[in-house]
Short mmCIF file of C-alpha atoms in Angstrom, two decimals:
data_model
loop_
_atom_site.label_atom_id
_atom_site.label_comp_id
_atom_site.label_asym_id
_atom_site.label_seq_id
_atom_site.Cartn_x
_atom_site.Cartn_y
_atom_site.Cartn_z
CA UNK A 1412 -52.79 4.97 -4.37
CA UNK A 1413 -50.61 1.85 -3.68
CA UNK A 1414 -54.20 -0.27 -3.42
CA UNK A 1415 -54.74 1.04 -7.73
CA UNK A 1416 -50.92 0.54 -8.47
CA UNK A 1417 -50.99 -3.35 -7.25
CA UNK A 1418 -54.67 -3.62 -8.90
CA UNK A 1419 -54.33 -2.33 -12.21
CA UNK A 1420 -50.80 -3.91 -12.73
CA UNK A 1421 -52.18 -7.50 -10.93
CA UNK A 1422 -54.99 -7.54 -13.56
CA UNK A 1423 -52.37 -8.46 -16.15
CA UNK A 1424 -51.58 -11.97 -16.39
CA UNK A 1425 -47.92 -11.39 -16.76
CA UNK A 1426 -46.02 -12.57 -13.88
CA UNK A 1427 -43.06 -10.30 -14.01
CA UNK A 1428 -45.94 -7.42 -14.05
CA UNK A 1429 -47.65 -9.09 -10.76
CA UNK A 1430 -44.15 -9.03 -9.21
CA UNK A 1431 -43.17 -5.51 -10.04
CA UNK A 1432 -46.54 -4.24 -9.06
CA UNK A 1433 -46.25 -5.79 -5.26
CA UNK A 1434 -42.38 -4.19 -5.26
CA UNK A 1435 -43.61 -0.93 -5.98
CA UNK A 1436 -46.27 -1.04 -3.70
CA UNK A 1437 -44.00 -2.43 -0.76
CA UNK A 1438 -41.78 0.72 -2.41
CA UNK A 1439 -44.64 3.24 -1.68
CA UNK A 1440 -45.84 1.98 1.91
CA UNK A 1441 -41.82 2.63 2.71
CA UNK A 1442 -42.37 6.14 1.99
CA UNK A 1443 -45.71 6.71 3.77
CA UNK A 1444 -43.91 5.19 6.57
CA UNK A 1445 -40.50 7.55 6.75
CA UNK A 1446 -43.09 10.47 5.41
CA UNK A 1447 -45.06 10.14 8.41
CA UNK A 1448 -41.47 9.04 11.04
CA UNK A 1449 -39.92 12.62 9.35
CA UNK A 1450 -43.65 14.48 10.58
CA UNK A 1451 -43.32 12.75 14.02
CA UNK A 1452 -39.77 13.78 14.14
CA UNK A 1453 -40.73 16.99 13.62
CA UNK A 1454 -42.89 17.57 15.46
CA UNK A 1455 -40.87 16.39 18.44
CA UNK A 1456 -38.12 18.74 17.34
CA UNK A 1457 -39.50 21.88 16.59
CA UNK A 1458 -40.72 22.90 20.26
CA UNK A 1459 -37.30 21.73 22.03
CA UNK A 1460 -35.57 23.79 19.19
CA UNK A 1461 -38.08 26.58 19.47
CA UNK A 1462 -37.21 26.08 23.53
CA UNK A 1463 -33.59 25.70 23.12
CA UNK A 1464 -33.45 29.34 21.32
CA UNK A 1465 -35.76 31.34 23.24
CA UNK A 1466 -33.72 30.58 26.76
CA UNK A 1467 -30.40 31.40 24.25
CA UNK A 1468 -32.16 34.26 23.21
CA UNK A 1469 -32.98 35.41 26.72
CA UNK A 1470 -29.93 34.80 27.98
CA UNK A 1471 -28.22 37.01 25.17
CA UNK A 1472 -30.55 40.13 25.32
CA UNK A 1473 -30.83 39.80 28.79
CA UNK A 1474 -30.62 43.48 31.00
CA UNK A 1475 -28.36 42.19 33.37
CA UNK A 1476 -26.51 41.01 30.07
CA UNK A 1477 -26.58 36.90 30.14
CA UNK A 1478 -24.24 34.32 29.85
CA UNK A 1479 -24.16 34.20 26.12
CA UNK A 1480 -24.35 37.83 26.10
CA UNK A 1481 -21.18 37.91 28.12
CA UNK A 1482 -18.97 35.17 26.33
CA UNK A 1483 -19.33 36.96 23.42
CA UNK A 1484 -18.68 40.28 24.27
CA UNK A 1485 -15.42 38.87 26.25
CA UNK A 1486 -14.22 36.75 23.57
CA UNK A 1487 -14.80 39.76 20.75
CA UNK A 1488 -13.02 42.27 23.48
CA UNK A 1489 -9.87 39.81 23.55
CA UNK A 1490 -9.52 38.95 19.93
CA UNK A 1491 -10.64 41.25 17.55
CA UNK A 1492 -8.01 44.22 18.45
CA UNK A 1493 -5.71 42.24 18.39
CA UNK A 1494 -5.89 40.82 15.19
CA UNK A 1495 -7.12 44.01 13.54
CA UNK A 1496 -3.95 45.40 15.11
CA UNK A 1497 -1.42 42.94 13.59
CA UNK A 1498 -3.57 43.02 10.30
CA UNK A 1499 -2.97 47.20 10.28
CA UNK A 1500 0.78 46.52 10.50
CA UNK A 1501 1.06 43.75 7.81
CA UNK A 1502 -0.79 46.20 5.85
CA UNK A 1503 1.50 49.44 6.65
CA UNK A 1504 3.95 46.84 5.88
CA UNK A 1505 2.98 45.93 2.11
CA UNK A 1506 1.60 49.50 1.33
CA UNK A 1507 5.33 50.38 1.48
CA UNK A 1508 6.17 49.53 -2.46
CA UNK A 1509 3.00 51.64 -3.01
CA UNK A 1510 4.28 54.52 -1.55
CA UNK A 1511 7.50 54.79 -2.65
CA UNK A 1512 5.92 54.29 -6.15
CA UNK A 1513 3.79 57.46 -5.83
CA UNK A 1514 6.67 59.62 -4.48
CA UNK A 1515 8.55 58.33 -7.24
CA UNK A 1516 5.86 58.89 -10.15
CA UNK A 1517 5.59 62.60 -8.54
CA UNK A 1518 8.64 63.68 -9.77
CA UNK A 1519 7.62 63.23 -13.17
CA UNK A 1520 5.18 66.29 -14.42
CA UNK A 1521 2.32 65.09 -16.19
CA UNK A 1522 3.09 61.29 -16.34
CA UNK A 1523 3.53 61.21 -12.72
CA UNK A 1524 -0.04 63.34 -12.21
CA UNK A 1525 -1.85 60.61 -14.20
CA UNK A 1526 -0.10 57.00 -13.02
CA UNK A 1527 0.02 58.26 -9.13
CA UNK A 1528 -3.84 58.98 -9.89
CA UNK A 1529 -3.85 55.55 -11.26
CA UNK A 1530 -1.52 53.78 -8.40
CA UNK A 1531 -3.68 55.43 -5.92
CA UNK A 1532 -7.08 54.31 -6.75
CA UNK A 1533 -5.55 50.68 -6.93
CA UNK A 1534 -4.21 51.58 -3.62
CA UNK A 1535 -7.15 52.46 -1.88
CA UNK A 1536 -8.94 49.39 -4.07
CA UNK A 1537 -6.53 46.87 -2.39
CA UNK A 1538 -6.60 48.70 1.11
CA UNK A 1539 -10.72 48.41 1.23
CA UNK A 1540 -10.83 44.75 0.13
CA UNK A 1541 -7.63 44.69 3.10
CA UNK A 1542 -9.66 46.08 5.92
CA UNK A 1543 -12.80 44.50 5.14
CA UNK A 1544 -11.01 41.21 5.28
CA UNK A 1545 -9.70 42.19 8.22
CA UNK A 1546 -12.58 42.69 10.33
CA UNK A 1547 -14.25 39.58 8.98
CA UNK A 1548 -11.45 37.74 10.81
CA UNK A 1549 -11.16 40.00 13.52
CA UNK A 1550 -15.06 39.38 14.31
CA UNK A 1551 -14.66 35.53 13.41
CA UNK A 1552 -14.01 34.52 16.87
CA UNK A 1553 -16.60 36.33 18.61
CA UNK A 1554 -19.23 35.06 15.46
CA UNK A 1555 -18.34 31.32 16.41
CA UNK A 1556 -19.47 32.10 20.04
CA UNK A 1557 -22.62 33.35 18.69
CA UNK A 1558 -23.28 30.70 16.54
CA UNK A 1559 -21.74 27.59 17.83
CA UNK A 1560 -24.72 27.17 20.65
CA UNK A 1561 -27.57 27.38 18.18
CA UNK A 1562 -25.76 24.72 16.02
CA UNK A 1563 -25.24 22.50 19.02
CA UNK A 1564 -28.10 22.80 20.22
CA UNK A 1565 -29.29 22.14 16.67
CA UNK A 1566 -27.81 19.43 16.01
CA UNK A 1567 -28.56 17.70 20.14
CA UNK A 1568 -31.92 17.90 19.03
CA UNK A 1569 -31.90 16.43 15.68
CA UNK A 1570 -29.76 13.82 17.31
CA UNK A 1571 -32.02 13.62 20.65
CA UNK A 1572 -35.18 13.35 18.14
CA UNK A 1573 -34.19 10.80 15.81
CA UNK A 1574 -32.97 8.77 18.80
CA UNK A 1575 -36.41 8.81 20.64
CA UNK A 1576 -38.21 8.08 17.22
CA UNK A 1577 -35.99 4.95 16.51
CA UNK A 1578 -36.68 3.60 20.30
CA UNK A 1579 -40.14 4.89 20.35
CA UNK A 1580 -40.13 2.66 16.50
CA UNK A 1581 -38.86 -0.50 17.58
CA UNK A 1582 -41.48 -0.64 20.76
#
């Protein structure tokens, strides 16, 4: 394709058009050449990744319950009651205004039926969004040490790869 580009644009007896035509050329050979470096790459990378996560893998669904497996059922063990814990009691803690709210609506007959129906559906609104926050933080910890190996080791062999393709490049 590059061969046509410089041959139908040299045919021209412009010089500027002689000159653009060899700069897109050298332009195109670029990109054959980091097209095919980004194949190599790839192909160096994808059977150390593949490698990297089946051992993770093994190690996590392991029956005498891996490494991995472990950390992250010791890290989940030690956080996540905790923080769900503290999270319930902030929560008790800001329902308060809520409550007193309803006991105070109830006193009123059918204007209190209708705005503690209407206080309590915000109420259990605000306590679902509340507890579903919750355990997304309370599992946070225990996510990272699920996922921080496969990005590491994600990002050792992109890093590993490119390395060996620049020295491999330069030989």
């Amino acid at each position: 394709a590059d061969l046509k580009c410089s041959t139908l644009l040299a045919d021209e007896e412009d010089e500027y058009t002689r000159g653009f035509a060899l700069e897109v050329t050298g332009q195109l050979r670029q990109c054959r050449a980091a097209g095919n470096m980004r194949a190599v790459k790839m192909a160096v990378a994808a059977p150390v990744m593949l490698l990297t996560v089946d051992v993770m893998l093994s190690s996590l669904i392991s029956s005498s319950g891996g490494i991995w497996a472990s950390a992250i059922e010791t890290t989940f063990s030690n956080t996540a009651p905790t923080i769900f814990a503290r999270a319930i009691e902030l929560g008790t803690t800001l329902s308060r205004p809520f409550m007193i709210t309803m006991e105070a609506l109830s006193n009123i007959p059918l204007l209190g039926i209708i705005s503690a129906a209407i206080v309590s559906v915000v109420y259990v609104a605000f306590a679902a969004i509340y507890l579903s926050g919750t355990f997304l933080l309370a599992i946070s910890p225990a996510a990272m040490v699920f996922l921080a190996p496969l990005l590491a080791a994600t990002e050792g062999v992109q890093a590993l790869t490119s390395v060996q393709m620049e020295v491999a490049a330069g030989l």
